[in-house]
Amino acid sequence: MEAPPTIGVEEEFLLVDPRTGAPIGRNAEVARTAADFGLDLQLEIMRCQVETSTRVHTNTHDLLRELRELRRGAAASAEKNDAMLLAVAVPPAVPDEPLSITGSPRYHRIAARFGRLAREQGLCGAHVHVAVPDREVALRASNFLRPWLPLLLALTANSAIYRGDETGYASWRNILWRRWPSAGPPPHFGTVHEFDTAVRTMLSLGIILDEKMVYWDVRPSITFPTVEVRVSDVPATVEETALLATLVRAAVMMSCRLPDRPIIAEDTLRGAYWKAAHEGMDGPAINPVDGRAIPVRDLLADLVDLVEPALRDLGEVNFVADTVTALLERGNGAHRQLAAFRARGELSDVIEELAGATLDGCR
């Protein structure tokens, strides 16, 4: 890739009752209101979810500005429908009624095939798209990113409270999400043929219903000429989303410059995933090179050092340094949820914290 690749981001949000924090199924109504404002909101599988999508961007500054605009517009559309928009990866409050599936034929086919696995969702993530010239480059980027996926998960973990109580995990969404047979870290693929064979096998066995159900945490996008990174909880703040996107973009660039790295063992990667989901930023992470447990901040420093040449080319060194410093000082969404909940044991404090973080810097 001669020129820096462009980038785009999708963020999924939960719609909740502003009085109780319970998820409410009003995504179609919220999307119609947003359309009146000129904002295109996508409907996710559950009626308590909406998704925003940015335009294609060439720099983090413009990406961050649009992320703020999208959150602000989506929140205003929710408010007009007596709902509140939360950047949170699982419902923190117990639903007042069973969650319902969005009225899409495809979503209903998924629900019919996968049962409670599909009906007990309400899981919100963030997806980063980085432009690539072809699928070979997309898979090279996927292989490069595999060892770093647990770290990206730890940084963005934002689902510590679920249905009124602590889960014991920083990212409970990741634990729930990886129940899907096509979710989690992708295999290491040497060729596009290997990737296509794996997808065809899942289709022929009925493990997935269509190619959109290839839920691996990195994949060549089905819709766009991009590599799509899907490991993240939806971050609590727009700055964290922009940091995630910038690190991913720089990593994709470096995947084309650096020689192939050793393939991380599957058991090591599974252990690193579990540890990242369990502890987030508040515990040690597993070094993908040697399997040792080291502080998250040290592993993050290793990643930043690795991609620094690309960050310099992008002019994003200072943004990453400043945002990492702020994140380490404040903590991610999971840290903030737990601090709010443990102060008084009141779920309303968690909802208030999440609502503030969702629109922090967006007004």
Short mmCIF file of C-alpha atoms in Angstrom, two decimals, residues 200-323:
data_model
loop_
_atom_site.label_atom_id
_atom_site.label_comp_id
_atom_site.label_asym_id
_atom_site.label_seq_id
_atom_site.Cartn_x
_atom_site.Cartn_y
_atom_site.Cartn_z
CA ARG A 200 -17.29 -22.95 2.25
CA THR A 201 -16.93 -25.70 4.82
CA MET A 202 -18.89 -23.74 7.43
CA LEU A 203 -21.59 -23.02 4.86
CA SER A 204 -21.86 -26.62 3.71
CA LEU A 205 -22.12 -27.90 7.27
CA GLY A 206 -24.77 -25.37 8.26
CA ILE A 207 -22.46 -23.73 10.81
CA ILE A 208 -23.23 -20.37 9.19
CA LEU A 209 -26.20 -19.40 7.00
CA ASP A 210 -24.34 -16.92 4.80
CA GLU A 211 -20.93 -15.27 4.47
CA LYS A 212 -22.03 -12.35 6.63
CA MET A 213 -22.03 -14.80 9.54
CA VAL A 214 -18.25 -15.16 9.35
CA TYR A 215 -17.91 -13.45 12.72
CA TRP A 216 -14.14 -13.81 13.19
CA ASP A 217 -12.58 -10.86 14.96
CA VAL A 218 -10.63 -10.01 11.80
CA ARG A 219 -11.93 -10.78 8.34
CA PRO A 220 -11.87 -9.48 4.78
CA SER A 221 -15.04 -7.41 4.67
CA ILE A 222 -17.99 -8.93 2.86
CA THR A 223 -19.26 -5.50 1.75
CA PHE A 224 -16.27 -3.19 1.34
CA PRO A 225 -12.68 -3.44 -0.01
CA THR A 226 -11.36 -3.47 3.53
CA VAL A 227 -10.03 -5.63 6.31
CA GLU A 228 -12.54 -5.47 9.17
CA VAL A 229 -11.47 -5.73 12.83
CA ARG A 230 -14.38 -6.72 15.08
CA VAL A 231 -12.82 -7.74 18.41
CA SER A 232 -13.82 -4.67 20.38
CA ASP A 233 -16.63 -3.96 22.80
CA VAL A 234 -18.19 -0.66 21.79
CA PRO A 235 -15.84 1.73 23.63
CA ALA A 236 -17.27 3.98 26.30
CA THR A 237 -16.05 7.20 24.65
CA VAL A 238 -15.43 8.44 21.14
CA GLU A 239 -11.77 9.07 21.96
CA GLU A 240 -11.31 5.38 22.81
CA THR A 241 -12.98 4.39 19.54
CA ALA A 242 -10.69 6.73 17.62
CA LEU A 243 -7.66 5.31 19.44
CA LEU A 244 -8.70 1.77 18.55
CA ALA A 245 -9.19 2.74 14.91
CA THR A 246 -5.84 4.52 14.69
CA LEU A 247 -3.91 1.62 16.22
CA VAL A 248 -5.63 -0.84 13.88
CA ARG A 249 -4.93 1.33 10.85
CA ALA A 250 -1.26 1.63 11.78
CA ALA A 251 -1.03 -2.12 12.38
CA VAL A 252 -2.50 -2.87 8.94
CA MET A 253 0.14 -0.58 7.41
CA MET A 254 2.95 -2.29 9.31
CA SER A 255 1.71 -5.73 8.27
CA CYS A 256 2.83 -4.85 4.74
CA ARG A 257 6.26 -3.63 5.86
CA LEU A 258 7.42 -6.19 8.40
CA PRO A 259 8.40 -9.80 7.79
CA ASP A 260 6.07 -12.60 8.81
CA ARG A 261 6.02 -13.20 12.55
CA PRO A 262 5.84 -16.57 14.32
CA ILE A 263 2.32 -18.02 14.43
CA ILE A 264 0.94 -17.76 17.95
CA ALA A 265 -0.16 -21.12 19.38
CA GLU A 266 -3.93 -21.60 19.59
CA ASP A 267 -3.86 -22.41 23.32
CA THR A 268 -1.82 -19.28 24.03
CA LEU A 269 -4.22 -17.14 22.02
CA ARG A 270 -7.27 -18.64 23.78
CA GLY A 271 -5.65 -18.00 27.14
CA ALA A 272 -4.83 -14.42 26.18
CA TYR A 273 -8.43 -13.85 25.06
CA TRP A 274 -9.85 -15.19 28.31
CA LYS A 275 -7.47 -13.11 30.39
CA ALA A 276 -8.25 -9.95 28.42
CA ALA A 277 -12.00 -10.54 28.76
CA HIS A 278 -11.67 -11.35 32.44
CA GLU A 279 -9.38 -8.55 33.58
CA GLY A 280 -9.44 -5.87 30.91
CA MET A 281 -6.89 -3.19 31.67
CA ASP A 282 -6.80 -3.92 35.39
CA GLY A 283 -4.76 -7.11 35.31
CA PRO A 284 -1.75 -8.54 33.50
CA ALA A 285 -1.95 -9.43 29.81
CA ILE A 286 -0.32 -12.31 28.00
CA ASN A 287 2.61 -11.33 25.82
CA PRO A 288 1.90 -12.87 22.38
CA VAL A 289 5.61 -13.36 21.69
CA ASP A 290 6.61 -15.53 24.64
CA GLY A 291 3.37 -16.22 26.54
CA ARG A 292 4.47 -14.39 29.70
CA ALA A 293 2.07 -12.34 31.78
CA ILE A 294 3.01 -8.65 31.75
CA PRO A 295 1.18 -5.43 32.69
CA VAL A 296 -1.30 -4.23 30.07
CA ARG A 297 0.41 -0.84 29.90
CA ASP A 298 3.72 -2.53 29.00
CA LEU A 299 2.12 -4.63 26.27
CA LEU A 300 0.35 -1.54 24.95
CA ALA A 301 3.68 0.27 24.86
CA ASP A 302 5.09 -2.64 22.84
CA LEU A 303 2.27 -2.34 20.29
CA VAL A 304 2.68 1.43 20.01
CA ASP A 305 6.43 1.00 19.48
CA LEU A 306 5.78 -1.64 16.82
CA VAL A 307 3.43 0.58 14.80
CA GLU A 308 5.18 3.91 15.49
CA PRO A 309 6.66 4.21 11.97
CA ALA A 310 3.14 4.07 10.55
CA LEU A 311 1.85 6.49 13.19
CA ARG A 312 4.57 8.94 12.16
CA ASP A 313 3.55 8.63 8.52
CA LEU A 314 -0.06 9.29 9.51
CA GLY A 315 0.81 12.22 11.78
CA GLU A 316 -0.97 10.51 14.69
CA VAL A 317 1.89 9.96 17.17
CA ASN A 318 0.75 12.73 19.51
CA PHE A 319 -2.92 11.74 19.37
CA VAL A 320 -2.10 8.16 20.31
CA ALA A 321 0.30 9.19 23.08
CA ASP A 322 -2.16 11.65 24.61
CA THR A 323 -5.16 9.33 24.35
#
